[in-house]
Amino acid sequence: MKKEIKKFYNNLKKELKNLNKNIKEITKRSNKSYIKILLDIYICYLKYSVTYEEYKIFGFENVSKDKRDTYVGKIRKEYINKHLTDKHALSLLNNKTKFNIKFDKYLNREIINIKDISYKEYEDFVKDKKEITCRSEAPDEGKTIKFNLKDYRSPAFILEKINMNKLYYMEATHKPNKLLEKLNKNNLTTISIVTMHRKSTIDILYAEINMYLKDRTLSSKIDIKTGKTTYDFLDEKENIYKKHPETNEKLNNIEIPLFDKIINTAKSCALAIDEIKEIQWNFTISNTMVYLLSASLWNDYIKAQIPNYLKNNISFMPYYRKVINEKRKIK
């Protein structure tokens, strides 16, 4: 009992410290009083289920009361997901083997499950390859490692590292898109498309480019109509990047290659799975091909609601209400 009380006290202390830090940051940028912001955060939590961290990210101190109800915080998103997701179908996204089978024709490459092959089969696969890319079981791209065969004395040393890092899926590394490689040299760059399956049609909710560096990820919203990044790139700590920190290339107004093809592929993928209405699809591209990497529930919806990304401070909740009502009528 004492341990539980101590744990509760430590968590409360940490939470209050974070709350205080957030309020100070908001008061500094808004010139509003501490008490006024504190009360407003409390009211917004009760009315809109928005936490103090979400309040800061959304810039709620500058959002009018009539528009605050359009925003989607974590609590609301959990409610939305319950209506739009058959949880029994999630394994189709979370399990790489099931995912690769389900969406095989959109992968556009051969993917080997290392657990299912012998060492001889592994050797035969890598012997004529210059580089291989290996991924973990995780549905995201957080653990992806490339191995240049010239850097190792034999394939056995690579396999040892593959097992050490718990990587289970192997493929030949495709030649990256010329423009994206110039911007983010020797690093993984992905394009994410968020789709909504409505009856027999597919809506595109959001598009984003992600550049994975060793110590951070740079992201920017893609304008769906133009296929360009008309917004600043941000990292996880909301630092702004006008230039790439490694290549020094300018990161403004990038026209995403093959964007229409990526959109069409995402729509085709979404039509293939009716049990999960909203999905984030992750792709890489070469100069001519689109490669499906992974898919998941949309996890970056908070970041998608920062002030610069929204038109007239109107967010996604009215759209979600409409979709959920449609689904209820179908039933």
mmCIF file of C-alpha atoms in Angstrom:
data_model
loop_
_atom_site.group_PDB
_atom_site.id
_atom_site.type_symbol
_atom_site.label_atom_id
_atom_site.label_comp_id
_atom_site.label_asym_id
_atom_site.label_seq_id
_atom_site.Cartn_x
_atom_site.Cartn_y
_atom_site.Cartn_z
ATOM 1 C CA MET A 1 0.000 0.000 0.000
ATOM 2 C CA LYS A 2 2.853 2.384 0.865
ATOM 3 C CA LYS A 3 4.497 1.711 -2.515
ATOM 4 C CA GLU A 4 1.248 2.508 -4.320
ATOM 5 C CA ILE A 5 0.800 5.764 -2.386
ATOM 6 C CA LYS A 6 4.412 6.749 -3.086
ATOM 7 C CA LYS A 7 3.987 5.937 -6.779
ATOM 8 C CA PHE A 8 0.771 7.984 -6.937
ATOM 9 C CA TYR A 9 2.471 10.914 -5.181
ATOM 10 C CA ASN A 10 5.497 10.805 -7.527
ATOM 11 C CA ASN A 11 3.252 10.667 -10.600
ATOM 12 C CA LEU A 12 1.146 13.561 -9.308
ATOM 13 C CA LYS A 13 4.266 15.588 -8.554
ATOM 14 C CA LYS A 14 5.615 14.936 -12.066
ATOM 15 C CA GLU A 15 2.257 15.813 -13.643
ATOM 16 C CA LEU A 16 2.000 19.108 -11.731
ATOM 17 C CA LYS A 17 5.562 19.990 -12.697
ATOM 18 C CA ASN A 18 4.782 19.377 -16.394
ATOM 19 C CA LEU A 19 1.530 21.340 -16.102
ATOM 20 C CA ASN A 20 3.380 24.282 -14.571
ATOM 21 C CA LYS A 21 6.051 24.141 -17.294
ATOM 22 C CA ASN A 22 3.422 24.103 -20.059
ATOM 23 C CA ILE A 23 1.467 27.004 -18.563
ATOM 24 C CA LYS A 24 4.626 29.108 -18.297
ATOM 25 C CA GLU A 25 5.423 28.459 -21.976
ATOM 26 C CA ILE A 26 1.877 29.397 -23.003
ATOM 27 C CA THR A 27 1.834 32.590 -20.883
ATOM 28 C CA LYS A 28 5.189 33.625 -22.351
ATOM 29 C CA ARG A 29 4.012 33.315 -25.964
ATOM 30 C CA SER A 30 0.521 34.735 -25.361
ATOM 31 C CA ASN A 31 1.137 37.439 -22.711
ATOM 32 C CA LYS A 32 -1.893 36.110 -20.817
ATOM 33 C CA SER A 33 -1.909 35.604 -17.062
ATOM 34 C CA TYR A 34 -0.973 32.294 -15.443
ATOM 35 C CA ILE A 35 -4.329 31.995 -13.636
ATOM 36 C CA LYS A 36 -6.314 32.741 -16.787
ATOM 37 C CA ILE A 37 -4.468 30.025 -18.740
ATOM 38 C CA LEU A 38 -4.800 27.535 -15.860
ATOM 39 C CA LEU A 39 -8.569 28.050 -15.662
ATOM 40 C CA ASP A 40 -8.910 27.871 -19.439
ATOM 41 C CA ILE A 41 -6.980 24.563 -19.536
ATOM 42 C CA TYR A 42 -9.329 23.145 -16.870
ATOM 43 C CA ILE A 43 -12.451 24.278 -18.783
ATOM 44 C CA CYS A 44 -11.118 22.875 -22.079
ATOM 45 C CA TYR A 45 -10.446 19.518 -20.463
ATOM 46 C CA LEU A 46 -14.021 19.350 -19.157
ATOM 47 C CA LYS A 47 -15.698 20.607 -22.350
ATOM 48 C CA TYR A 48 -13.487 19.247 -25.136
ATOM 49 C CA SER A 49 -11.437 16.463 -23.454
ATOM 50 C CA VAL A 50 -8.227 18.303 -24.366
ATOM 51 C CA THR A 51 -5.233 17.802 -22.042
ATOM 52 C CA TYR A 52 -2.851 20.611 -21.064
ATOM 53 C CA GLU A 53 -0.207 19.247 -23.453
ATOM 54 C CA GLU A 54 -2.717 19.171 -26.316
ATOM 55 C CA TYR A 55 -3.862 22.686 -25.337
ATOM 56 C CA LYS A 56 -0.293 23.918 -25.849
ATOM 57 C CA ILE A 57 0.217 22.066 -29.160
ATOM 58 C CA PHE A 58 -3.130 23.274 -30.561
ATOM 59 C CA GLY A 59 -2.422 26.867 -29.500
ATOM 60 C CA PHE A 60 -5.820 26.879 -27.803
ATOM 61 C CA GLU A 61 -5.245 30.269 -26.154
ATOM 62 C CA ASN A 62 -5.707 31.767 -29.644
ATOM 63 C CA VAL A 63 -8.590 29.530 -30.785
ATOM 64 C CA SER A 64 -12.099 30.948 -30.431
ATOM 65 C CA LYS A 65 -14.633 29.052 -28.333
ATOM 66 C CA ASP A 66 -16.839 28.175 -31.307
ATOM 67 C CA LYS A 67 -13.913 26.426 -33.049
ATOM 68 C CA ARG A 68 -12.429 24.566 -30.083
ATOM 69 C CA ASP A 69 -15.042 21.840 -30.353
ATOM 70 C CA THR A 70 -13.632 20.896 -33.782
ATOM 71 C CA TYR A 71 -10.332 19.608 -32.316
ATOM 72 C CA VAL A 72 -9.495 15.970 -31.586
ATOM 73 C CA GLY A 73 -7.470 15.051 -28.517
ATOM 74 C CA LYS A 74 -6.437 11.597 -27.316
ATOM 75 C CA ILE A 75 -9.669 10.937 -25.388
ATOM 76 C CA ARG A 76 -11.876 11.824 -28.354
ATOM 77 C CA LYS A 77 -9.679 9.806 -30.725
ATOM 78 C CA GLU A 78 -10.128 6.684 -28.609
ATOM 79 C CA TYR A 79 -13.901 7.149 -28.909
ATOM 80 C CA ILE A 80 -13.599 7.669 -32.691
ATOM 81 C CA ASN A 81 -11.407 4.576 -33.136
ATOM 82 C CA LYS A 82 -13.973 2.403 -31.340
ATOM 83 C CA HIS A 83 -16.558 3.386 -33.946
ATOM 84 C CA LEU A 84 -14.293 3.105 -36.980
ATOM 85 C CA THR A 85 -12.143 0.082 -36.108
ATOM 86 C CA ASP A 86 -12.831 -3.614 -35.774
ATOM 87 C CA LYS A 87 -10.130 -4.461 -33.224
ATOM 88 C CA HIS A 88 -10.043 -8.082 -34.428
ATOM 89 C CA ALA A 89 -8.747 -6.863 -37.806
ATOM 90 C CA LEU A 90 -5.823 -4.894 -36.342
ATOM 91 C CA SER A 91 -3.504 -7.875 -36.697
ATOM 92 C CA LEU A 92 -3.683 -7.320 -40.476
ATOM 93 C CA LEU A 93 -1.762 -4.087 -39.873
ATOM 94 C CA ASN A 94 0.305 -4.976 -36.803
ATOM 95 C CA ASN A 95 1.553 -8.390 -37.925
ATOM 96 C CA LYS A 96 4.078 -7.977 -40.754
ATOM 97 C CA THR A 97 3.533 -11.465 -42.139
ATOM 98 C CA LYS A 98 -0.249 -11.010 -42.371
ATOM 99 C CA PHE A 99 0.231 -7.494 -43.725
ATOM 100 C CA ASN A 100 2.620 -8.633 -46.459
ATOM 101 C CA ILE A 101 0.202 -11.355 -47.563
ATOM 102 C CA LYS A 102 -2.876 -9.092 -47.496
ATOM 103 C CA PHE A 103 -1.260 -6.232 -49.434
ATOM 104 C CA ASP A 104 1.241 -8.246 -51.479
ATOM 105 C CA LYS A 105 0.481 -6.585 -54.840
ATOM 106 C CA TYR A 106 1.160 -3.104 -53.408
ATOM 107 C CA LEU A 107 4.565 -3.986 -51.918
ATOM 108 C CA ASN A 108 6.195 -4.097 -55.380
ATOM 109 C CA ARG A 109 9.187 -6.074 -54.132
ATOM 110 C CA GLU A 110 10.168 -9.447 -52.691
ATOM 111 C CA ILE A 111 10.203 -9.565 -48.888
ATOM 112 C CA ILE A 112 11.749 -12.546 -47.093
ATOM 113 C CA ASN A 113 10.736 -13.644 -43.599
ATOM 114 C CA ILE A 114 14.137 -14.621 -42.189
ATOM 115 C CA LYS A 115 12.569 -16.976 -39.650
ATOM 116 C CA ASP A 116 11.107 -19.092 -42.461
ATOM 117 C CA ILE A 117 14.263 -19.762 -44.472
ATOM 118 C CA SER A 118 17.414 -21.844 -44.032
ATOM 119 C CA TYR A 119 20.914 -20.374 -43.911
ATOM 120 C CA LYS A 120 21.536 -21.686 -47.450
ATOM 121 C CA GLU A 121 18.409 -19.895 -48.705
ATOM 122 C CA TYR A 122 19.577 -16.732 -46.915
ATOM 123 C CA GLU A 123 22.992 -16.982 -48.605
ATOM 124 C CA ASP A 124 21.403 -17.501 -52.013
ATOM 125 C CA PHE A 125 19.230 -14.409 -51.546
ATOM 126 C CA VAL A 126 22.043 -12.027 -50.543
ATOM 127 C CA LYS A 127 24.862 -13.315 -52.777
ATOM 128 C CA ASP A 128 24.031 -11.090 -55.771
ATOM 129 C CA LYS A 129 22.859 -8.089 -53.725
ATOM 130 C CA LYS A 130 24.879 -4.941 -53.056
ATOM 131 C CA GLU A 131 22.753 -3.937 -50.078
ATOM 132 C CA ILE A 132 19.842 -5.377 -48.121
ATOM 133 C CA THR A 133 17.273 -3.648 -45.909
ATOM 134 C CA CYS A 134 15.998 -5.403 -42.787
ATOM 135 C CA ARG A 135 13.032 -4.495 -40.611
ATOM 136 C CA SER A 136 11.594 -5.495 -37.264
ATOM 137 C CA GLU A 137 8.111 -6.857 -36.578
ATOM 138 C CA ALA A 138 6.939 -3.375 -35.501
ATOM 139 C CA PRO A 139 4.370 -1.818 -37.869
ATOM 140 C CA ASP A 140 6.229 1.503 -38.032
ATOM 141 C CA GLU A 141 9.604 2.253 -39.616
ATOM 142 C CA GLY A 142 11.367 2.971 -36.318
ATOM 143 C CA LYS A 143 13.676 -0.038 -36.619
ATOM 144 C CA THR A 144 15.005 -0.322 -40.159
ATOM 145 C CA ILE A 145 18.670 -1.134 -40.826
ATOM 146 C CA LYS A 146 20.508 -1.273 -44.148
ATOM 147 C CA PHE A 147 23.483 -3.608 -44.603
ATOM 148 C CA ASN A 148 26.065 -3.029 -47.352
ATOM 149 C CA LEU A 149 27.492 -6.450 -48.162
ATOM 150 C CA LYS A 150 30.935 -4.982 -48.935
ATOM 151 C CA ASP A 151 31.273 -3.933 -45.281
ATOM 152 C CA TYR A 152 31.176 -7.535 -44.032
ATOM 153 C CA ARG A 153 33.548 -10.476 -44.552
ATOM 154 C CA SER A 154 30.686 -12.915 -45.060
ATOM 155 C CA PRO A 155 26.852 -13.050 -44.964
ATOM 156 C CA ALA A 156 27.139 -14.857 -41.607
ATOM 157 C CA PHE A 157 28.282 -11.645 -39.891
ATOM 158 C CA ILE A 158 25.288 -9.764 -41.290
ATOM 159 C CA LEU A 159 22.923 -12.490 -40.110
ATOM 160 C CA GLU A 160 24.420 -12.252 -36.640
ATOM 161 C CA LYS A 161 23.638 -8.513 -36.550
ATOM 162 C CA ILE A 162 20.162 -9.128 -37.951
ATOM 163 C CA ASN A 163 19.393 -11.557 -35.127
ATOM 164 C CA MET A 164 20.996 -9.305 -32.528
ATOM 165 C CA ASN A 165 18.714 -6.427 -33.541
ATOM 166 C CA LYS A 166 15.634 -8.684 -33.770
ATOM 167 C CA LEU A 167 15.059 -7.947 -37.443
ATOM 168 C CA TYR A 168 12.822 -10.487 -39.146
ATOM 169 C CA TYR A 169 12.128 -9.175 -42.652
ATOM 170 C CA MET A 170 14.697 -8.780 -45.405
ATOM 171 C CA GLU A 171 14.589 -7.279 -48.887
ATOM 172 C CA ALA A 172 16.940 -5.963 -51.529
ATOM 173 C CA THR A 173 17.427 -2.225 -51.037
ATOM 174 C CA HIS A 174 15.756 -0.402 -53.907
ATOM 175 C CA LYS A 175 17.402 2.622 -55.456
ATOM 176 C CA PRO A 176 15.864 5.679 -53.739
ATOM 177 C CA ASN A 177 14.190 8.550 -55.506
ATOM 178 C CA LYS A 178 16.777 10.994 -56.823
ATOM 179 C CA LEU A 179 15.224 14.107 -55.266
ATOM 180 C CA LEU A 180 14.512 12.544 -51.854
ATOM 181 C CA GLU A 181 18.008 11.049 -51.711
ATOM 182 C CA LYS A 182 19.506 14.466 -52.447
ATOM 183 C CA LEU A 183 17.489 16.032 -49.620
ATOM 184 C CA ASN A 184 17.957 13.255 -47.047
ATOM 185 C CA LYS A 185 21.068 11.409 -48.221
ATOM 186 C CA ASN A 186 21.617 7.860 -46.925
ATOM 187 C CA ASN A 187 18.539 8.089 -44.690
ATOM 188 C CA LEU A 188 15.041 6.687 -44.968
ATOM 189 C CA THR A 189 12.354 9.045 -46.289
ATOM 190 C CA THR A 190 8.695 8.000 -46.208
ATOM 191 C CA ILE A 191 5.436 9.465 -47.436
ATOM 192 C CA SER A 192 2.396 8.862 -45.212
ATOM 193 C CA ILE A 193 -1.186 9.058 -46.463
ATOM 194 C CA VAL A 194 -4.200 8.891 -44.131
ATOM 195 C CA THR A 195 -7.334 7.438 -45.727
ATOM 196 C CA MET A 196 -10.967 7.128 -44.630
ATOM 197 C CA HIS A 197 -13.085 4.321 -46.059
ATOM 198 C CA ARG A 198 -16.627 5.683 -46.519
ATOM 199 C CA LYS A 199 -19.055 3.248 -48.159
ATOM 200 C CA SER A 200 -17.482 2.650 -51.589
ATOM 201 C CA THR A 201 -15.340 5.792 -51.641
ATOM 202 C CA ILE A 202 -12.019 6.721 -50.066
ATOM 203 C CA ASP A 203 -11.276 10.168 -48.612
ATOM 204 C CA ILE A 204 -7.737 11.480 -48.117
ATOM 205 C CA LEU A 205 -7.538 13.142 -44.708
ATOM 206 C CA TYR A 206 -3.873 13.997 -44.449
ATOM 207 C CA ALA A 207 -0.483 13.577 -46.143
ATOM 208 C CA GLU A 208 2.981 13.892 -44.619
ATOM 209 C CA ILE A 209 6.652 13.422 -45.481
ATOM 210 C CA ASN A 210 9.016 11.987 -42.840
ATOM 211 C CA MET A 211 12.808 12.114 -42.993
ATOM 212 C CA TYR A 212 14.408 9.685 -40.535
ATOM 213 C CA LEU A 213 17.802 10.813 -39.260
ATOM 214 C CA LYS A 214 19.897 8.985 -36.660
ATOM 215 C CA ASP A 215 18.859 11.237 -33.782
ATOM 216 C CA ARG A 216 15.540 12.743 -34.915
ATOM 217 C CA THR A 217 12.737 12.669 -37.455
ATOM 218 C CA LEU A 218 11.847 15.695 -39.585
ATOM 219 C CA SER A 219 8.237 15.918 -40.772
ATOM 220 C CA SER A 220 6.077 18.256 -42.790
ATOM 221 C CA LYS A 221 2.488 18.282 -43.979
ATOM 222 C CA ILE A 222 1.966 17.802 -47.716
ATOM 223 C CA ASP A 223 -0.736 19.854 -49.384
ATOM 224 C CA ILE A 224 -3.062 17.194 -50.845
ATOM 225 C CA LYS A 225 -4.151 19.362 -53.803
ATOM 226 C CA THR A 226 -0.676 20.437 -54.945
ATOM 227 C CA GLY A 227 1.500 17.595 -53.628
ATOM 228 C CA LYS A 228 3.928 20.157 -52.182
ATOM 229 C CA THR A 229 5.314 20.848 -48.703
ATOM 230 C CA THR A 230 4.117 24.395 -48.162
ATOM 231 C CA TYR A 231 4.845 24.195 -44.415
ATOM 232 C CA ASP A 232 7.983 24.159 -42.270
ATOM 233 C CA PHE A 233 9.634 20.872 -41.304
ATOM 234 C CA LEU A 234 9.465 20.073 -37.584
ATOM 235 C CA ASP A 235 11.163 17.500 -35.355
ATOM 236 C CA GLU A 236 9.672 15.757 -32.310
ATOM 237 C CA LYS A 237 10.463 18.775 -30.108
ATOM 238 C CA GLU A 238 8.753 21.167 -32.550
ATOM 239 C CA ASN A 239 12.039 22.731 -33.663
ATOM 240 C CA ILE A 240 11.700 24.336 -37.116
ATOM 241 C CA TYR A 241 14.016 23.406 -39.999
ATOM 242 C CA LYS A 242 14.452 25.584 -43.079
ATOM 243 C CA LYS A 243 17.422 23.469 -44.205
ATOM 244 C CA HIS A 244 18.329 19.820 -43.729
ATOM 245 C CA PRO A 245 20.778 19.576 -40.788
ATOM 246 C CA GLU A 246 23.026 17.067 -42.614
ATOM 247 C CA THR A 247 22.776 17.827 -46.342
ATOM 248 C CA ASN A 248 22.140 21.573 -45.942
ATOM 249 C CA GLU A 249 19.476 21.322 -48.682
ATOM 250 C CA LYS A 250 16.571 23.773 -48.505
ATOM 251 C CA LEU A 251 13.382 22.206 -47.161
ATOM 252 C CA ASN A 252 10.745 24.539 -48.518
ATOM 253 C CA ASN A 253 8.120 24.014 -51.206
ATOM 254 C CA ILE A 254 9.215 20.455 -52.080
ATOM 255 C CA GLU A 255 7.127 18.879 -54.831
ATOM 256 C CA ILE A 256 6.719 15.218 -53.869
ATOM 257 C CA PRO A 257 7.598 12.935 -56.811
ATOM 258 C CA LEU A 258 4.918 10.425 -57.921
ATOM 259 C CA PHE A 259 2.435 11.976 -55.493
ATOM 260 C CA ASP A 260 -0.657 11.144 -57.573
ATOM 261 C CA LYS A 261 0.551 7.547 -57.856
ATOM 262 C CA ILE A 262 1.069 7.382 -54.069
ATOM 263 C CA ILE A 263 -2.463 8.718 -53.476
ATOM 264 C CA ASN A 264 -3.996 6.199 -55.880
ATOM 265 C CA THR A 265 -2.071 3.329 -54.277
ATOM 266 C CA ALA A 266 -3.242 4.394 -50.810
ATOM 267 C CA LYS A 267 -6.846 4.469 -52.023
ATOM 268 C CA SER A 268 -6.504 0.987 -53.539
ATOM 269 C CA CYS A 269 -5.046 -0.335 -50.287
ATOM 270 C CA ALA A 270 -7.871 1.246 -48.272
ATOM 271 C CA LEU A 271 -10.516 -0.342 -50.489
ATOM 272 C CA ALA A 272 -8.967 -3.738 -49.752
ATOM 273 C CA ILE A 273 -9.802 -3.549 -46.035
ATOM 274 C CA ASP A 274 -13.271 -2.576 -44.869
ATOM 275 C CA GLU A 275 -12.893 -3.527 -41.179
ATOM 276 C CA ILE A 276 -10.683 -0.524 -40.368
ATOM 277 C CA LYS A 277 -12.064 2.719 -41.750
ATOM 278 C CA GLU A 278 -9.173 5.087 -41.014
ATOM 279 C CA ILE A 279 -5.610 3.986 -41.799
ATOM 280 C CA GLN A 280 -2.217 5.644 -42.169
ATOM 281 C CA TRP A 281 -0.292 4.111 -45.097
ATOM 282 C CA ASN A 282 3.490 4.522 -45.275
ATOM 283 C CA PHE A 283 5.387 4.455 -48.570
ATOM 284 C CA THR A 284 8.846 4.888 -50.037
ATOM 285 C CA ILE A 285 9.503 5.626 -53.692
ATOM 286 C CA SER A 286 12.133 5.200 -56.398
ATOM 287 C CA ASN A 287 12.187 7.331 -59.538
ATOM 288 C CA THR A 288 9.388 5.256 -61.052
ATOM 289 C CA MET A 289 7.891 2.950 -58.404
ATOM 290 C CA VAL A 290 5.801 3.293 -55.226
ATOM 291 C CA TYR A 291 6.551 0.795 -52.438
ATOM 292 C CA LEU A 292 4.129 0.123 -49.586
ATOM 293 C CA LEU A 293 6.084 -0.214 -46.337
ATOM 294 C CA SER A 294 3.531 -0.468 -43.524
ATOM 295 C CA ALA A 295 0.199 0.748 -42.197
ATOM 296 C CA SER A 296 -1.310 1.587 -38.817
ATOM 297 C CA LEU A 297 -4.047 3.519 -37.124
ATOM 298 C CA TRP A 298 -3.394 7.243 -37.495
ATOM 299 C CA ASN A 299 -1.076 8.091 -34.614
ATOM 300 C CA ASP A 300 0.115 11.576 -35.646
ATOM 301 C CA TYR A 301 -3.305 13.260 -35.525
ATOM 302 C CA ILE A 302 -2.206 15.598 -32.692
ATOM 303 C CA LYS A 303 0.668 17.005 -34.748
ATOM 304 C CA ALA A 304 -1.690 17.402 -37.709
ATOM 305 C CA GLN A 305 -3.656 19.990 -35.693
ATOM 306 C CA ILE A 306 -0.915 22.536 -35.006
ATOM 307 C CA PRO A 307 -1.989 26.119 -35.855
ATOM 308 C CA ASN A 308 -0.068 26.383 -39.152
ATOM 309 C CA TYR A 309 -1.632 23.206 -40.546
ATOM 310 C CA LEU A 310 -5.300 24.106 -40.096
ATOM 311 C CA LYS A 311 -7.392 26.431 -42.216
ATOM 312 C CA ASN A 312 -9.238 29.014 -40.071
ATOM 313 C CA ASN A 313 -8.516 26.950 -36.913
ATOM 314 C CA ILE A 314 -11.074 24.315 -37.924
ATOM 315 C CA SER A 315 -10.000 20.745 -37.234
ATOM 316 C CA PHE A 316 -11.266 17.185 -37.875
ATOM 317 C CA MET A 317 -14.077 16.591 -35.341
ATOM 318 C CA PRO A 318 -17.005 17.760 -37.560
ATOM 319 C CA TYR A 319 -15.779 15.378 -40.272
ATOM 320 C CA TYR A 320 -15.524 12.476 -37.805
ATOM 321 C CA ARG A 321 -19.050 13.120 -36.509
ATOM 322 C CA LYS A 322 -20.352 12.979 -40.078
ATOM 323 C CA VAL A 323 -18.523 9.708 -40.829
ATOM 324 C CA ILE A 324 -19.675 8.055 -37.593
ATOM 325 C CA ASN A 325 -23.303 9.079 -38.262
ATOM 326 C CA GLU A 326 -23.060 7.609 -41.771
ATOM 327 C CA LYS A 327 -21.765 4.346 -40.350
ATOM 328 C CA ARG A 328 -24.647 4.186 -37.858
ATOM 329 C CA LYS A 329 -27.209 4.668 -40.666
ATOM 330 C CA ILE A 330 -25.642 1.845 -42.702
ATOM 331 C CA LYS A 331 -26.020 -0.501 -39.751
#
